[in-house]
Coordinates of C-alpha atoms and ligand atoms in Angstrom, one line a residue:
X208 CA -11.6 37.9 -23.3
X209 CA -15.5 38.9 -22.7
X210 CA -15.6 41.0 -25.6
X211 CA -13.4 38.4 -28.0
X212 CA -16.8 36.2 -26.8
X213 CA -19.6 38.6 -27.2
X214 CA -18.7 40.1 -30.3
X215 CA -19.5 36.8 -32.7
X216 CA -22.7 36.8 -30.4
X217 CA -23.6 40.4 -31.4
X218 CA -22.6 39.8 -35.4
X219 CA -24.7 36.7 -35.0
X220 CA -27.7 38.5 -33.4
X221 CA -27.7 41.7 -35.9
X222 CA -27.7 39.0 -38.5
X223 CA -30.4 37.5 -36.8
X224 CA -32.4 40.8 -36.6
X225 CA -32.4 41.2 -40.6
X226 CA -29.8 44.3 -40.4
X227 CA -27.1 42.1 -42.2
X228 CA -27.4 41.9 -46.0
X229 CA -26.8 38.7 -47.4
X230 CA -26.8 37.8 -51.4
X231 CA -28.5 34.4 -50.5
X232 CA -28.1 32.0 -53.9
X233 CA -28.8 29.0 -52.7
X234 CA -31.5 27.3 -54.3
X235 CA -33.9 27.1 -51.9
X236 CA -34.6 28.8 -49.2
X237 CA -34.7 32.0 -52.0
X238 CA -35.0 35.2 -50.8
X239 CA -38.5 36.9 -49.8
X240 CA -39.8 40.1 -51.0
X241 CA -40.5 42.6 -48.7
X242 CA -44.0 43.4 -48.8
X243 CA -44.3 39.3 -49.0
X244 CA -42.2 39.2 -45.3
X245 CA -45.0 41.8 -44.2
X246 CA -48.3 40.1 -45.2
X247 CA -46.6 37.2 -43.4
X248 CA -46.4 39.4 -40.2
X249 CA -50.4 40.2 -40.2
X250 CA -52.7 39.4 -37.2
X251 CA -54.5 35.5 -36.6
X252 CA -57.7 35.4 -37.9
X253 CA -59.8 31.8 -37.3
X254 CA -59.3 29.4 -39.7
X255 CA -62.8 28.6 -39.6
X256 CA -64.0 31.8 -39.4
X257 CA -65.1 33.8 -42.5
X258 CA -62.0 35.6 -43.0
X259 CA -60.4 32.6 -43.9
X260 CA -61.9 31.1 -47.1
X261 CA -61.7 33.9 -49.1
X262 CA -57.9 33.7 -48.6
X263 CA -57.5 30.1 -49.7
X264 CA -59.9 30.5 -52.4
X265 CA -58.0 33.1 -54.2
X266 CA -54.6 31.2 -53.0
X267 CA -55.6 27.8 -54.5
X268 CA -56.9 29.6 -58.3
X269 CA -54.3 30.9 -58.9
X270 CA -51.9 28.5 -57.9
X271 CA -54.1 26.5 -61.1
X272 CA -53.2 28.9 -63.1
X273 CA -49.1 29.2 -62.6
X274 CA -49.6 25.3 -62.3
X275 CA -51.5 25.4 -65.6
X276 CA -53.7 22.9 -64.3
X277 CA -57.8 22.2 -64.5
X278 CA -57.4 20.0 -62.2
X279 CA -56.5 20.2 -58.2
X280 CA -54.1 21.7 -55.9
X281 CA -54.3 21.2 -52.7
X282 CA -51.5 22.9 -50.2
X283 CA -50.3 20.8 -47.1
X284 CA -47.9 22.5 -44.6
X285 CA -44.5 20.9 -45.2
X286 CA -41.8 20.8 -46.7
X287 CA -41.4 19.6 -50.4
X288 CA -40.5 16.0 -48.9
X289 CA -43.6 15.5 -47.3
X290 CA -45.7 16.8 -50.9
X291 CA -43.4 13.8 -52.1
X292 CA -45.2 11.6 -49.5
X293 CA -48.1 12.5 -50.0
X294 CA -47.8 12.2 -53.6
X295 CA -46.6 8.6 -52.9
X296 CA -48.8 7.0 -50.3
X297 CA -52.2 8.6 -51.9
X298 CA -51.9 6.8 -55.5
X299 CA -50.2 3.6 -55.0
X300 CA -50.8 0.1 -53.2
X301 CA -47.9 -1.7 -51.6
X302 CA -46.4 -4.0 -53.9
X303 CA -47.3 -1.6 -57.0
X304 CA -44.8 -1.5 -59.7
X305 CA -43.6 1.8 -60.2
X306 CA -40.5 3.0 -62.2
X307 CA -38.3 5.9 -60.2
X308 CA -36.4 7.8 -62.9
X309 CA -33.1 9.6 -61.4
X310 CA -31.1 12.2 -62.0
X311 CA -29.4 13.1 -58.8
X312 CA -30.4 13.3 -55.3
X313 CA -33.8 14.1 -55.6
X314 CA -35.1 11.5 -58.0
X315 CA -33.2 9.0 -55.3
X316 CA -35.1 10.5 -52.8
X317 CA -38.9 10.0 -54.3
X318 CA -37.6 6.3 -55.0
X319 CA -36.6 5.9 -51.2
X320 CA -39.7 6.8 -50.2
X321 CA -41.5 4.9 -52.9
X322 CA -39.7 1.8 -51.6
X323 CA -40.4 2.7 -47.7
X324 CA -44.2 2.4 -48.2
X325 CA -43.8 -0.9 -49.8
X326 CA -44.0 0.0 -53.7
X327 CA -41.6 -2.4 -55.7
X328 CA -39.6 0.1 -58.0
X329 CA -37.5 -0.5 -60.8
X330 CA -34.8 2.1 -60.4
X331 CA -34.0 3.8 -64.1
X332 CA -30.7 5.9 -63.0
X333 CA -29.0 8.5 -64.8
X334 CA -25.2 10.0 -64.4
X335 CA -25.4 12.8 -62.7
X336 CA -25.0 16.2 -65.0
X337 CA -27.5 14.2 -67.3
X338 CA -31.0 14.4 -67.9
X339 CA -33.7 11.4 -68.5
X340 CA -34.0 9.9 -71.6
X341 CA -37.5 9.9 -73.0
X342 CA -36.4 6.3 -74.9
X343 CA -35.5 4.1 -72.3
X344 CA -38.5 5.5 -70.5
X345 CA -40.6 4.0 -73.1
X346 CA -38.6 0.9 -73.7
X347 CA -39.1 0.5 -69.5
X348 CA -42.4 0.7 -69.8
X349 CA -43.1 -1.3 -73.1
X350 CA -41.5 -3.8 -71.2
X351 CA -42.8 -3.8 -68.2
X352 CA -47.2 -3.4 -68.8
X353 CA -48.0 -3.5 -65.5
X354 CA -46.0 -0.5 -63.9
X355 CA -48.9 1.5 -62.3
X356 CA -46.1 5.1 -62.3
X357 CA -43.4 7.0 -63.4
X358 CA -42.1 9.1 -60.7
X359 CA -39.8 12.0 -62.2
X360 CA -38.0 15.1 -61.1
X361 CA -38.4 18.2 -63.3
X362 CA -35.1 20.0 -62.1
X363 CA -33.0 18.1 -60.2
X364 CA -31.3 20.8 -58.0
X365 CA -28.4 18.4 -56.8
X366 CA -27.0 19.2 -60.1
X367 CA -28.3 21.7 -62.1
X368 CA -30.2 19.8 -65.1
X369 CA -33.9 20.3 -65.9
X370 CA -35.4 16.9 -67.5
X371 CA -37.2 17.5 -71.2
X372 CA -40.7 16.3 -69.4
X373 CA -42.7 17.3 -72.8
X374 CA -40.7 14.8 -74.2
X375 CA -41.6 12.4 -71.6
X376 CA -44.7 13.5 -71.8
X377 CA -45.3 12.3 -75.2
X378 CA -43.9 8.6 -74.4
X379 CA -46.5 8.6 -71.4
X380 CA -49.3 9.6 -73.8
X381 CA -48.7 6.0 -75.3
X382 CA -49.3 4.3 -71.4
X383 CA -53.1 6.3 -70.8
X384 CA -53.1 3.8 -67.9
X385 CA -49.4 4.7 -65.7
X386 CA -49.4 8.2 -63.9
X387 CA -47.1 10.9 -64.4
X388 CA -45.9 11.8 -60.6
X389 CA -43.5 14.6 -60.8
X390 CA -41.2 16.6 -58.2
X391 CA -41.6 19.9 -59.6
X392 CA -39.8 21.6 -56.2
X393 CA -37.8 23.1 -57.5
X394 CA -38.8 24.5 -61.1
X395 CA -42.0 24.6 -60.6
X396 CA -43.2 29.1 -61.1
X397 CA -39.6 29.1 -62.7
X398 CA -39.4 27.3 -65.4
X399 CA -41.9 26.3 -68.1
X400 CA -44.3 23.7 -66.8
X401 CA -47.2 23.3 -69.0
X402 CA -49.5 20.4 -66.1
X403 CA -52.0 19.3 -68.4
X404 CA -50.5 20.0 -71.7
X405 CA -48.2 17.4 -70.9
X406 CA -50.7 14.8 -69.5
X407 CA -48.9 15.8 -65.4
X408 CA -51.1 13.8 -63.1
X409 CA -49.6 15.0 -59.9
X410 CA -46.8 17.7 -59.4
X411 CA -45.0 19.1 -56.4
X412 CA -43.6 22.0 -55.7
X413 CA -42.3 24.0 -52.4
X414 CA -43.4 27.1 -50.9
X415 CA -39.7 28.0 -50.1
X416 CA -38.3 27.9 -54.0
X417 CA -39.8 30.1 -56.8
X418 CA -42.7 30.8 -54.8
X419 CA -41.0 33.5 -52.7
X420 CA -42.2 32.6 -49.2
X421 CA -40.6 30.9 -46.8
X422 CA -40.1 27.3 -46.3
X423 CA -43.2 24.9 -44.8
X424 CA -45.7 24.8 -47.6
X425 CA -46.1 21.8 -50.4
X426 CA -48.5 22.3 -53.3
X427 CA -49.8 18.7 -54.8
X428 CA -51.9 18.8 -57.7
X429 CA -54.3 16.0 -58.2
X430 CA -55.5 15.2 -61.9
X431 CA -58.5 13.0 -62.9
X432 CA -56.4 9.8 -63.6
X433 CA -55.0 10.8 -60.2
X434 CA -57.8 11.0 -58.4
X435 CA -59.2 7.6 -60.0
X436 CA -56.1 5.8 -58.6
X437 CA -56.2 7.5 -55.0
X438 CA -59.6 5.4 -54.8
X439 CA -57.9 2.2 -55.0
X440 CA -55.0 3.2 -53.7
X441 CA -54.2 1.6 -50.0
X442 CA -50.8 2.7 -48.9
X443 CA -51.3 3.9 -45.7
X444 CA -51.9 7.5 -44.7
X445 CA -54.0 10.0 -42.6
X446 CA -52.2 13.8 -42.3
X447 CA -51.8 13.6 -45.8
X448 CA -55.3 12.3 -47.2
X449 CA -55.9 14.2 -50.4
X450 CA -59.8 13.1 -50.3
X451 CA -59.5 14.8 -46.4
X452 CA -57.9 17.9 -48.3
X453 CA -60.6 17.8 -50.8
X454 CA -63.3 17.6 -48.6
X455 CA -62.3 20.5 -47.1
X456 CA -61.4 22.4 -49.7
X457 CA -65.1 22.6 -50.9
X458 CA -65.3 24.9 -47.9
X459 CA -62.0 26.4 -48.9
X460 CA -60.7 25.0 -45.5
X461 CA -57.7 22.8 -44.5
X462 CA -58.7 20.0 -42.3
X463 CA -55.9 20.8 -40.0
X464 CA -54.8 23.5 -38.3
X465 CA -53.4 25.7 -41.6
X466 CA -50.1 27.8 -41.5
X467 CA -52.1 31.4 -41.4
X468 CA -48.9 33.4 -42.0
X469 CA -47.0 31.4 -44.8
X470 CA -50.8 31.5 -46.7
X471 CA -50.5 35.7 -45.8
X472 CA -47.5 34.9 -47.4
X473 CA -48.7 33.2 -50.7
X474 CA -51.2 35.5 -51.3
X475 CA -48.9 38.1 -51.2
X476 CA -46.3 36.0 -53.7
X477 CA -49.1 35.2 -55.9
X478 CA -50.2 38.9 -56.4
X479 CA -46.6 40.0 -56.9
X480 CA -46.1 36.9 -59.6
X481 CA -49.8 37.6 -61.5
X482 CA -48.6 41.2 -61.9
X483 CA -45.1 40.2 -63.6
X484 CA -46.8 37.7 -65.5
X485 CA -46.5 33.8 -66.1
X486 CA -44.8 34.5 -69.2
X487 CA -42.2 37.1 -68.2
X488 CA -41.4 35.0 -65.2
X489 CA -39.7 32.6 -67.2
X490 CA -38.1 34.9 -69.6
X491 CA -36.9 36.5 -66.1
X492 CA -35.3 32.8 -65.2
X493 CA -34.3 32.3 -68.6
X494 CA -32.5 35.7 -69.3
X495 CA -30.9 34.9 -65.5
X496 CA -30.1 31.0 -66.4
X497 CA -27.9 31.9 -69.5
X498 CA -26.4 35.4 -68.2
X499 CA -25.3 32.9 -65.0
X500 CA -23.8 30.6 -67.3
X501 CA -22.1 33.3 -69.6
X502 CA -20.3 34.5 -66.2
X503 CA -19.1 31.3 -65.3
X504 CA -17.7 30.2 -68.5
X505 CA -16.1 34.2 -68.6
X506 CA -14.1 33.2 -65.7
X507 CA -13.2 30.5 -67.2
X508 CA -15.3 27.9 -64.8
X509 CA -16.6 24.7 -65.8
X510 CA -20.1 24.1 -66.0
X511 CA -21.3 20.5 -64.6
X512 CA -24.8 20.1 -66.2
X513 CA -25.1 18.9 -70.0
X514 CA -25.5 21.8 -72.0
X515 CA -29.0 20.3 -73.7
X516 CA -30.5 20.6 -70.3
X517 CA -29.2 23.4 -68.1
X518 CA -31.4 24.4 -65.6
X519 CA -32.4 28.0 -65.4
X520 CA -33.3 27.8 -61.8
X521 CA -29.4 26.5 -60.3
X522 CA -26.3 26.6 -61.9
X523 CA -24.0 23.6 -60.7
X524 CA -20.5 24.5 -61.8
X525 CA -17.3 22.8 -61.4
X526 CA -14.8 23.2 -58.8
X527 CA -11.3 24.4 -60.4
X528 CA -9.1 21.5 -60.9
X529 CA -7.7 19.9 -57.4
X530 CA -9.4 22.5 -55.2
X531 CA -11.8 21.7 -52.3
X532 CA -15.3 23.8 -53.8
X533 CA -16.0 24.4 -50.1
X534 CA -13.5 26.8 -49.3
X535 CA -15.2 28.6 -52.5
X536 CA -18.6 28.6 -50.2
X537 CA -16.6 29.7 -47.1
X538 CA -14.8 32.7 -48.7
X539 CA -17.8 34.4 -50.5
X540 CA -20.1 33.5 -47.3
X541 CA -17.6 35.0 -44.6
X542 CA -15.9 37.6 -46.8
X543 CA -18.6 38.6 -49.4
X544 CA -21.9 37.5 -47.6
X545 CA -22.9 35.6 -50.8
X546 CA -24.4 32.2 -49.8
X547 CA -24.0 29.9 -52.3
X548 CA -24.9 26.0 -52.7
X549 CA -22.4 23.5 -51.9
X550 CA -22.1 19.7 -54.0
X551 CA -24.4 17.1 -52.3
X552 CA -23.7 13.3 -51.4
X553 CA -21.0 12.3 -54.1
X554 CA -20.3 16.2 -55.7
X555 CA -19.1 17.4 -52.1
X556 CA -16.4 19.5 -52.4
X557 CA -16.5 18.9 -56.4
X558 CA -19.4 21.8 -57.1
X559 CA -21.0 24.6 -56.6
X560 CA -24.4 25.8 -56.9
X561 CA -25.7 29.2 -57.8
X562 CA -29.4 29.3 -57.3
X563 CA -31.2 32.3 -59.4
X564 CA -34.7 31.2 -58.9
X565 CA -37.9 33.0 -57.3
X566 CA -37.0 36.4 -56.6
X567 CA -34.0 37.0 -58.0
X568 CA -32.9 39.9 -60.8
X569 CA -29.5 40.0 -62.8
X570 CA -27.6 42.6 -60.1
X571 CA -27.8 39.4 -57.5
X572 CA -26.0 37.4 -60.1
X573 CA -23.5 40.2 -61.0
X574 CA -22.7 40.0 -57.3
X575 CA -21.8 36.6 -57.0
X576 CA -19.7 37.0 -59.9
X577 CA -17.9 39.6 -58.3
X578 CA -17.5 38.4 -55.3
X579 CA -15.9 35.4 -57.3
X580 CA -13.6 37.6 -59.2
X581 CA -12.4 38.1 -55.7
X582 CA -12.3 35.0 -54.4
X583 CA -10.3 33.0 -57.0
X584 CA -6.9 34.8 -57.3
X585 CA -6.8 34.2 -53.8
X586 CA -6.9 30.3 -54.1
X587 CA -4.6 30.7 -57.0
X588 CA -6.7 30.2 -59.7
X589 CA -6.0 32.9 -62.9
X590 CA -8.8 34.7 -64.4
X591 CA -8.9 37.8 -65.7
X592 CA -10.2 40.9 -63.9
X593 CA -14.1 41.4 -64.3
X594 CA -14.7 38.4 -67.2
X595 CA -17.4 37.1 -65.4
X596 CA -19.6 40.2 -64.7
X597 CA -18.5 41.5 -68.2
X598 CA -19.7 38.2 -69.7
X599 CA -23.0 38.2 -68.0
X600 CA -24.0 41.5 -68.6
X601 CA -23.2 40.8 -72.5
X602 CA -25.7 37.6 -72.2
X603 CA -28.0 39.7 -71.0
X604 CA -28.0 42.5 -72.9
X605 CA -28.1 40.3 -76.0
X606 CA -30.9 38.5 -74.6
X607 CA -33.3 41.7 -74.0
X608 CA -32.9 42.4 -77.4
X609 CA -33.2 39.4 -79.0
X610 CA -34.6 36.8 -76.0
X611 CA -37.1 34.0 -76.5
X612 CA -38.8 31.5 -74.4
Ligands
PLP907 C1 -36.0 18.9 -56.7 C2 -36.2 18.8 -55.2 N1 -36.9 17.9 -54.7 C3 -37.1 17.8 -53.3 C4 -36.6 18.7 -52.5 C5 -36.9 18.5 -51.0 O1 -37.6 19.6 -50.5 P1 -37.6 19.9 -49.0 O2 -36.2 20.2 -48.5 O3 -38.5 21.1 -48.8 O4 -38.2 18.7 -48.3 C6 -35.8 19.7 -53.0 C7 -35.2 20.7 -52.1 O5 -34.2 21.3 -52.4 C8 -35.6 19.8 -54.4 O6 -34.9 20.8 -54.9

């Protein structure tokens, strides 16, 4: 009887300890890279002291550059919810009309919070598995002159679509006076996001997703027009002051008590991502995305997202006709140690979500396939033997010969 106990314990505590491999594809936490888990391991220094500053100073340029910004980032321990906050409560006035564009359960998120602080928001709501449409953006906010923001996700990880916000971009080009808030959580350093090519004013993203560190940072960026409506702006707000974060950022300082280890962390990310290269790092997510989606579709899976707008950061795909997609999750997490998404809110049970985003490479894809290949006869679904893998590898193979961005 002691040892029926203890044993789970044990399993549990070598899992703990690192010594059990797991294929973790969800899409956020990603996996961390090695050396990235050791810089995050080094010894305090003082925040204030002068070992400090050189730190965030190198952190914050270069998060400008994968941001492709002028402008400014500033990085506030929290999650990606709290960079949403922030985002909120630092441009807008209660009462402010803004217009929350959705896609899943993400955009509904930015709008809850929008609404919480007292914005008024006219709700512009998508089905889910589609993206945004830049027209009835524009015919939104050609009808509506005073609507201060759009607030936008750029990949909406509930279920697998990346909006077209170039496209956007261009319609909010004809409003110079409305910001251009986007949740970029989860694409942002995955997936093409040209900031102030396509007139961004702020954008989010989350330490914990393609930046290859653990969860507990946001990254904000602050543009011009941004920081001109943060002056007037009076929603209420004092962790998450962007002129506090400013100020201190002069000295390359936070004005709180920073996170040392997850910046360690960054740092560490950062160098690893300016080696590979902006570029190659979304022909990495692209190459990924489609050799993903190949697999599926070899194994004869249905994938949820419209084809126009796949994301290349999480494939949602469709749980096989009158099946519960959980016991999917189960098998591959207790049998295979592949951790895969599950379907949020209304897709529970009706997806499943392959993250390939941060560090990832085409074998950890290969070996969700697999382990699906597995799984499936099991729960009495047909597919033949190694079309998923075979399919992928194909995609892939095609696409380093012949692969764009
Ligand atoms: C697009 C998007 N927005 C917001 C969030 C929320 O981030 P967090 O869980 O770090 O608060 C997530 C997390 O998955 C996300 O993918």
């Amino acid at each position: 009887m002691f040892y029926y106990c203890a044993k789970p314990q044990f399993e549990q505590e070598r899992f703990v300890m690192g010594y059990k491999h797991q294929n973790l594809r969800i899409p956020g936490p990603t996996p961390v890279p090695p050396t990235v888990l050791l810089a995050s391991a080094k010894p305090m220094i003082n925040h204030r002291g002068p070992e400090f500053s050189p730190l965030m100073e190198r952190i914050t340029l270069r998060l400008k550059h994968f941001y492709q910004t002028k402008g400014d980032v500033l990085v506030f321990p929290s999650a990606g919810t709290g960079g949403m906050e922030a985002a909120i409560v630092n441009v807008l006035s209660p009462g402010d009309k803004v217009l929350g564009v959705t896609i899943g359960v993400f955009g509904d998120r930015f709008i809850t919070i929008a609404e919480r602080f007292g914005a008024e928001v006219i709700k512009l709501s998508f089905p889910w598995g589609r993206a945004a449409h830049p027209d009835l953006i524009e015919q939104l906010l050609s009808d509506n002159r005073d609507i201060k923001a759009v607030l936008i996700t750029h990949n909406e990880t509930s279920t697998g679509v990346t909006n077209d916000l170039a496209a956007i971009g261009e319609v909010m080009k004809k409003f110079p006076d409305v910001l251009y808030v986007v949740d970029a959580i989860s694409g942002m350093a995955a997936l093409p996001f040209k900031h102030d090519e396509w007139g961004v004013d702020v954008a989010i993203s989350g330490s914990q997703k393609a930046w290859m560190i653990p969860p507990g940072l946001s990254m904000v960026s602050v543009s011009e027009k941004a920081w001109k409506a943060h002056q007037a702006a009076k929603m209420p707000r004092f962790y998450w002051d962007f002129s506090a974060a400013k100020k201190s950022l002069e000295k390359w300082q936070n004005p709180y008590t920073p996170p040392v280890s997850l910046l360690y962390a960054l740092d560490e990310s950062l160098s690893i991502m300016e080696e590979e290269g902006l570029e190659n790092i979304m022909l990495r997510h692209q190459r990924i995305g489609e050799a993903t989606r190949a697999g599926i579709r070899g194994l004869g899976l249905e994938l949820f997202a419209d084809p126009a707008h796949y994301s290349n950061a999480v494939t949602a795909v469709k749980a096989p006709e009158g099946m519960d997609g959980k016991l999917i999750n189960t098998m591959l997490r207790d049998e295979y140690n592949v951790v895969i998404g599950g379907g949020q809110k209304d897709l529970a049970g009706r997806i499943f979500r392959i993250g390939h985003l941060g560090f990832v490479s085409l074998a950890d894809i290969l070996g969700v396939l697999a382990a699906l290949e597995m799984v499936l006869p099991r729960l009495g679904v047909s597919i033949t033997p190694w079309s998923g893998v075979k399919a992928a590898e194909e995609s892939y193979a095609q696409a380093l010969t012949g692969g764009k961005v």
